[in-house]
Tab-separated table of C-alpha atoms in Angstrom:
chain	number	residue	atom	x	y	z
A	105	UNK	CA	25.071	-6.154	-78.116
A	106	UNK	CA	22.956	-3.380	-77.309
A	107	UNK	CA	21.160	-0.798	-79.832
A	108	UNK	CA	20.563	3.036	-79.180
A	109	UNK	CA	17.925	3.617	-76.373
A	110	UNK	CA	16.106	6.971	-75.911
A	111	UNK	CA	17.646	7.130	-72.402
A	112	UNK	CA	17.942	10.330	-70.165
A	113	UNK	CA	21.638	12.010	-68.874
A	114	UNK	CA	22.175	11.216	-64.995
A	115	UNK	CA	19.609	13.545	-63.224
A	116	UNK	CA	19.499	16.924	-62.530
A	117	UNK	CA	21.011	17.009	-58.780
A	118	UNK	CA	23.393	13.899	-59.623
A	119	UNK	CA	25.187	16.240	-62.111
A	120	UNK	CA	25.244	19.113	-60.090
A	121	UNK	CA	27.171	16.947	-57.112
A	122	UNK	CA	29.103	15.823	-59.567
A	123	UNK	CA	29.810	19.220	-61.011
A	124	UNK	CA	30.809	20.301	-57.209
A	125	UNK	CA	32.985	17.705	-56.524
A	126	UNK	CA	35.005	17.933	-59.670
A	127	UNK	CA	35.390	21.827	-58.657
A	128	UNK	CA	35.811	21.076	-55.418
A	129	UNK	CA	39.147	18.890	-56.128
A	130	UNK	CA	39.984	21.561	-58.423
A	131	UNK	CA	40.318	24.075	-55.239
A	132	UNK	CA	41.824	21.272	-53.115
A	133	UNK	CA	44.792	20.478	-55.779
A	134	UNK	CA	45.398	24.243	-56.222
A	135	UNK	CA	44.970	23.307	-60.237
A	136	UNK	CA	43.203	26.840	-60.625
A	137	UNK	CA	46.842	27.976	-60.152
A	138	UNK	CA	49.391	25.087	-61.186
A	139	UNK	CA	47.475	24.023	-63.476
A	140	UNK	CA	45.306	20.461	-64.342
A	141	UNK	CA	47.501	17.808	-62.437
A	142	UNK	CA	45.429	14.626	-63.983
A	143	UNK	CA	43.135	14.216	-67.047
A	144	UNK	CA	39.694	15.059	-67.414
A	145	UNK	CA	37.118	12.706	-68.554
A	146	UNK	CA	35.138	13.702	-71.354
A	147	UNK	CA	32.869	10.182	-72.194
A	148	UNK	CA	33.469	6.812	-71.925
A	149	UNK	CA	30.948	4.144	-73.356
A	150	UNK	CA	31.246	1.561	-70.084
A	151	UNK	CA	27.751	1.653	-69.666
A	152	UNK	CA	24.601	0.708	-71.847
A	153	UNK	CA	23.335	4.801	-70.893
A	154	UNK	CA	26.259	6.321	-72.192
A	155	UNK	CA	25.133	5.343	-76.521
A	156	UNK	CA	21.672	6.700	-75.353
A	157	UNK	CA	23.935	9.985	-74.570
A	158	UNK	CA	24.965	10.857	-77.751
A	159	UNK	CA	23.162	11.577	-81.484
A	160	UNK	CA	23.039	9.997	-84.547
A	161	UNK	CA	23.723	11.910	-88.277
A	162	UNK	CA	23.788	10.674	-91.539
A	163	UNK	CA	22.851	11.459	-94.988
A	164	UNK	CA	19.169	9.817	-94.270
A	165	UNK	CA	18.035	13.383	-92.658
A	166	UNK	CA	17.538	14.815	-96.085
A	167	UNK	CA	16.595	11.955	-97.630
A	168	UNK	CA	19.755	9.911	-97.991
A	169	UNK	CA	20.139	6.268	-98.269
A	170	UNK	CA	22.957	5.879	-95.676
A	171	UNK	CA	22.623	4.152	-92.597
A	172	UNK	CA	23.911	4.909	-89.287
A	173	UNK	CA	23.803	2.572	-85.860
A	174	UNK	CA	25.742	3.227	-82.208
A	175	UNK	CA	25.563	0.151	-80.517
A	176	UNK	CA	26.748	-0.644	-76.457
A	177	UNK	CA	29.063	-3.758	-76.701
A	178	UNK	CA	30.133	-5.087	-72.947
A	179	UNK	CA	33.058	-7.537	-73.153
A	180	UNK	CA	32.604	-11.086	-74.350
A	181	UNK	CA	32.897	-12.373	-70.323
A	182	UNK	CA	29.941	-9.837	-69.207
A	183	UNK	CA	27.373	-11.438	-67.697
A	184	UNK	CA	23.767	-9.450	-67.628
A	185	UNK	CA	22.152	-8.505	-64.324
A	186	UNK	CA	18.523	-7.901	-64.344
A	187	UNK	CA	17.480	-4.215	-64.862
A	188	UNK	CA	15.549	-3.701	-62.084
A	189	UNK	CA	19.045	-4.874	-60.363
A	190	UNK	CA	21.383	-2.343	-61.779
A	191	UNK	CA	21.893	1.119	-61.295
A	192	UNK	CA	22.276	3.086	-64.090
A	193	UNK	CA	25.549	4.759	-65.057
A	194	UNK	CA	27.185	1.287	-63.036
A	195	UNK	CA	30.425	1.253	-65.215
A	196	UNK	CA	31.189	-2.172	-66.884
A	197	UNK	CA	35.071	-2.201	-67.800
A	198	UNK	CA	35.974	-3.280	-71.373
A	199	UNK	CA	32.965	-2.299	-73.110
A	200	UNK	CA	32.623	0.282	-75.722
A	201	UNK	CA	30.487	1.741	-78.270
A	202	UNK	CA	30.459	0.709	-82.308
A	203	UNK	CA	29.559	3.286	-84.710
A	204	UNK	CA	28.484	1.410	-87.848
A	205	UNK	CA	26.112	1.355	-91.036
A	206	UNK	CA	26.597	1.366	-94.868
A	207	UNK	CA	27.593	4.380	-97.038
A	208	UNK	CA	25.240	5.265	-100.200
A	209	UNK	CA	25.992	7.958	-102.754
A	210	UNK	CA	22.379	7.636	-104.017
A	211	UNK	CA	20.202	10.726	-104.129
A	212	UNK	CA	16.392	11.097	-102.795
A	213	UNK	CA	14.462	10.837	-105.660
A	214	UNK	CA	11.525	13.254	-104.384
A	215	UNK	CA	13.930	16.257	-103.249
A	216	UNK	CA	15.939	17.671	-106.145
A	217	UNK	CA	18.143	20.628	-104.527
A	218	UNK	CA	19.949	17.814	-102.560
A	219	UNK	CA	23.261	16.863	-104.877
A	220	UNK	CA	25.363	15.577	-102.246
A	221	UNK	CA	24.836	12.039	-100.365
A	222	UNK	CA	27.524	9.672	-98.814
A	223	UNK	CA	27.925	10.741	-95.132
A	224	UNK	CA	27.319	9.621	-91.591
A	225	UNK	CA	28.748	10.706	-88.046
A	226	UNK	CA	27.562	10.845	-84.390
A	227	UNK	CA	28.461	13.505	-81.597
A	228	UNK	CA	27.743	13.501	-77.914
A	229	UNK	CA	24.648	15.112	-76.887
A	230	UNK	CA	24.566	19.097	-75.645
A	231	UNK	CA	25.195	18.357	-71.777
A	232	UNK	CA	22.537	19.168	-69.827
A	233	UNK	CA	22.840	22.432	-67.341
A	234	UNK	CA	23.406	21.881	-63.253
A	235	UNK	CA	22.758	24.147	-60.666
A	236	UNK	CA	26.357	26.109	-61.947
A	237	UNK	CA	24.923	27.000	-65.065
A	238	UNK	CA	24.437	25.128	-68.994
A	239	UNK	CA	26.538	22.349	-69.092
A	240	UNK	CA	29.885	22.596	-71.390
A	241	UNK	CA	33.454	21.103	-70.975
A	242	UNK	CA	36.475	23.171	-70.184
A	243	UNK	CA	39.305	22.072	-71.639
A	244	UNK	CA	41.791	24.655	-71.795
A	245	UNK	CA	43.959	23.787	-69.270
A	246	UNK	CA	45.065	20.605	-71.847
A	247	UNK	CA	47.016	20.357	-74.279
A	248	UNK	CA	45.164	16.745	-75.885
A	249	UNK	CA	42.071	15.432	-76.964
A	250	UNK	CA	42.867	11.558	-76.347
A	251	UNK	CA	40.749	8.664	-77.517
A	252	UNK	CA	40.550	4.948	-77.421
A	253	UNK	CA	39.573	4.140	-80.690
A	254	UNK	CA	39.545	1.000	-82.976
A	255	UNK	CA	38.662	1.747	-86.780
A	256	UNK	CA	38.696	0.316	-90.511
A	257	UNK	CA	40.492	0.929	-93.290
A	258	UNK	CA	38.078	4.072	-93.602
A	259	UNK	CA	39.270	7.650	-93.276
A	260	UNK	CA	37.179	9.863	-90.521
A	261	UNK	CA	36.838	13.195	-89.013
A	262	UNK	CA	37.209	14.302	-85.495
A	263	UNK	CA	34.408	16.961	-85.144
A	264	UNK	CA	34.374	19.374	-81.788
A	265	UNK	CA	31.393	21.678	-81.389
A	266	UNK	CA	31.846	24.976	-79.344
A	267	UNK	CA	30.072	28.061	-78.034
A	268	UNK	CA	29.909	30.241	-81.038
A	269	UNK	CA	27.727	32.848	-82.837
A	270	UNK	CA	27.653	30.475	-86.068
A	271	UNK	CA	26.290	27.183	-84.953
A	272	UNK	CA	27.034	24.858	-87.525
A	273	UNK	CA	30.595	25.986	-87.187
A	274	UNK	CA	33.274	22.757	-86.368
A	275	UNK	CA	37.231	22.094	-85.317
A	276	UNK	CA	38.040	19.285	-87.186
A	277	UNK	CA	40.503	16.845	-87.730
A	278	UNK	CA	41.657	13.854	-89.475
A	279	UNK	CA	41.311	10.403	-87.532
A	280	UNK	CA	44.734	9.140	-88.292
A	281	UNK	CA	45.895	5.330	-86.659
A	282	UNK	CA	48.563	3.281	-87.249
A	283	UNK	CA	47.020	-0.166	-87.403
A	284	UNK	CA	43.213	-0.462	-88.596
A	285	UNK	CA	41.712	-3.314	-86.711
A	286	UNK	CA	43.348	-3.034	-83.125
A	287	UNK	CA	43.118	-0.803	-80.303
A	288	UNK	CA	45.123	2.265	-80.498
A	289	UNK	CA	45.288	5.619	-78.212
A	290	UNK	CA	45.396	8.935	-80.338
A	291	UNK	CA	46.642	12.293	-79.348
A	292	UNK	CA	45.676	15.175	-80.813
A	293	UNK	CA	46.580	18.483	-80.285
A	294	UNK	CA	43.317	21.115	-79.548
A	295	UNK	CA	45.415	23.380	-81.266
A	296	UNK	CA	45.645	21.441	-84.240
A	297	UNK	CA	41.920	21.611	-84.977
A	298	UNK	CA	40.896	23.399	-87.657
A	299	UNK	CA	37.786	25.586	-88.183
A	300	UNK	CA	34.991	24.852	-90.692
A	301	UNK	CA	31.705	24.945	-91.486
A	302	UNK	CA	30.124	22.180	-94.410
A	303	UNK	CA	33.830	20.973	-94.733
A	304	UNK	CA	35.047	24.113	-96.129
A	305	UNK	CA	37.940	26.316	-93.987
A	306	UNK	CA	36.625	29.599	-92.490
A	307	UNK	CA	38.826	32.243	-93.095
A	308	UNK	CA	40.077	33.764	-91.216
A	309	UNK	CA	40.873	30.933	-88.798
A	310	UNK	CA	40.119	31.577	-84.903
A	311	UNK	CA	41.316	29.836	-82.279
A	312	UNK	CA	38.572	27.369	-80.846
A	313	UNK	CA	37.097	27.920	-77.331
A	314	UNK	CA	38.562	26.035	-75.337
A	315	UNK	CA	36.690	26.720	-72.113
A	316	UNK	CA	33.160	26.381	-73.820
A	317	UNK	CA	33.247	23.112	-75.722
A	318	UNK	CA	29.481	21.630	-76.602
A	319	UNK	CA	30.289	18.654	-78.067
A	320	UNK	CA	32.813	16.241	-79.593
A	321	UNK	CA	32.320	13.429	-82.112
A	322	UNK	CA	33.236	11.668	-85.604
A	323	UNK	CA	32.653	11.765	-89.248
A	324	UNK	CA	33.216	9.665	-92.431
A	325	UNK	CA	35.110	11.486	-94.696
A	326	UNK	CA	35.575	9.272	-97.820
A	327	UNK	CA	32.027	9.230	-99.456
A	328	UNK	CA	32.847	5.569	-100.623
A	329	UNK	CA	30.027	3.221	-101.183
A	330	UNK	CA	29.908	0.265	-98.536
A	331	UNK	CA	29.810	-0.750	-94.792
A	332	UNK	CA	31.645	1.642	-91.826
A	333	UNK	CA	32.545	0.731	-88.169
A	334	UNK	CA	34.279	2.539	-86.168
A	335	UNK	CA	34.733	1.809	-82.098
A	336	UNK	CA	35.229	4.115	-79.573
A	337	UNK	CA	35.900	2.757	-75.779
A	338	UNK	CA	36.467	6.583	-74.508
A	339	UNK	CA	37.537	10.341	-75.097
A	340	UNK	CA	39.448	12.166	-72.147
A	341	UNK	CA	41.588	15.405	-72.126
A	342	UNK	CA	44.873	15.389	-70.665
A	343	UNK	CA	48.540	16.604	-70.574
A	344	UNK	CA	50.331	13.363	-71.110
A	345	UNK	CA	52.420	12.792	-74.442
A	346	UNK	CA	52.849	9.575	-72.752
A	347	UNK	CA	49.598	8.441	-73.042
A	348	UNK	CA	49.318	8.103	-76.538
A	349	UNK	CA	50.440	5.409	-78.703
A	350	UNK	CA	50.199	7.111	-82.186
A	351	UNK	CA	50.054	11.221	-82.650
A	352	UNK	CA	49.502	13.047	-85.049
A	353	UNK	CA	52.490	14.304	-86.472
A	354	UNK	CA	53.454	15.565	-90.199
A	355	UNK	CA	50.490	15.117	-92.018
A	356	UNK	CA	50.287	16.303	-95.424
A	357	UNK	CA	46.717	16.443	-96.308
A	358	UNK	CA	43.389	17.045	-94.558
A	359	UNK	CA	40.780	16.548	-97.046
A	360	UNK	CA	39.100	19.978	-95.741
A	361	UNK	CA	38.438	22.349	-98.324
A	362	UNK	CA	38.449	26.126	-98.595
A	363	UNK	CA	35.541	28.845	-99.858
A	364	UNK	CA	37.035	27.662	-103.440
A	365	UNK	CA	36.499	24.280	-102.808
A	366	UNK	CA	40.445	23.834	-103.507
A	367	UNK	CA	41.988	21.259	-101.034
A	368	UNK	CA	44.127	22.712	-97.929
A	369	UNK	CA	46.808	20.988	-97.207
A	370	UNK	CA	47.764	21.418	-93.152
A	371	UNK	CA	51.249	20.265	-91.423
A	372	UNK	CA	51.573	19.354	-87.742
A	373	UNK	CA	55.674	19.496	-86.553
A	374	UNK	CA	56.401	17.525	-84.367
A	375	UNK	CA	54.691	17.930	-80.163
């Protein structure tokens, strides 16, 4: 197992080729006019650089008592190769990333205008810019966020950051799975997402955008006292209903609240 290391995104020029390729095969595919014809990779935690990529938040910012760890786990039969060995960004199938810590509802003693502990999330990091321009994901040619994902018992939030003229603004969504403990895929619809900013439902709502999307990452939601993990192997956008095996579908109750603090209560028919 492998803690957080302050470790820099693949370089300047690497990105940029990268960029061109991926637009490149874009052109190639005609997907500019039929549309995406294969998923799109948005981060994937097979390599110890990829935890380094994304940023810790919790309730210890303001003084909290919460803790908060993303750890790089390679599969049990990996076998270390010396640094100066390895390239960097050298995928390693089967590994993945565990979000854990503990959950405290105590205050900080020393800053009396915070009332409200019990919270702890990570995101992936701004990307950086290439020689096209700042670095976002465009996603609007999918239908899905999909995710390999492994949780608890605990309830958490799916948080997407955009482009928009309100920065702490979020899409959210529930984390639902079927079976806590194993390895499920989960569809989501972007569409499904709903808009918020400190948990509370901007109204009115506005569709997110889709072709400027900053960041994505997850939450706790359930402000109960006690130990968290939750285990992410990768995030992708894609087309494929197939793909999944659990969506969300028919749920009765977010947990995000409005400007009166009153609890909204979203459905999702069927996809």
């Amino acid at each position: 197992m492998r803690a957080t290391q302050s470790l820099p995104f693949k370089g300047f020029w690497g990105r940029s080729l990268d960029e061109l390729s991926r637009l490149t095969n874009i052109v190639a595919k005609s997907e500019n006019i039929k549309g995406a014809t294969g998923p799109r990779e948005i981060h994937n935690f097979q390599t110890p650089e990829s935890v380094a990529d994304c940023k810790l938040l919790s309730d210890a910012d303001v003084g909290g008592s919460s803790t908060a760890h993303l750890d790089w786990v390679p599969p049990a039969n990996h076998i270390p190769t010396p640094d100066g060995d390895r390239k960097p960004y050298t995928p390693i199938p089967g590994s993945y990333a565990r979000f854990h810590g503990t959950i405290s509802l105590e205050l900080p003693t020393d800053r009396r205008e915070i009332s409200r502990t019990g919270y702890a999330g990570f995101r992936t990091l701004d990307r950086p810019p290439t020689i096209f321009g700042r670095g976002m994901w465009d996603i609007d040619p999918y239908a899905y966020l999909a995710m390999r994902v492994k949780t608890d018992a605990r309830s958490y939030f799916v948080n997407v950051r955009t482009e928009s003229l309100v920065p702490l603004d979020l899409h959210q969504h529930r984390l639902f799975v079927k079976k806590p403990g194993q390895w499920e895929t989960v569809l989501i619809k972007w569409n499904d997402f709903v808009r918020t900013n400190h948990g509370k439902v901007i109204e009115p709502q506005t569709g997110m955008l889709r072709q400027k999307v900053l960041s994505i990452g997850f939450s706790t939601t359930d402000r109960k006292p006690g130990p968290y993990e939750l285990c992410v192997e990768r995030l992708w956008a894609t087309n494929d209903f197939d793909e999944a095996g659990v969506v969300e579908t028919d749920v009765a109750e977010t947990q995000l609240k409005n400007k009166q603090g009153e609890k909204v209560k979203v459905t999702w028919g069927p996809l």
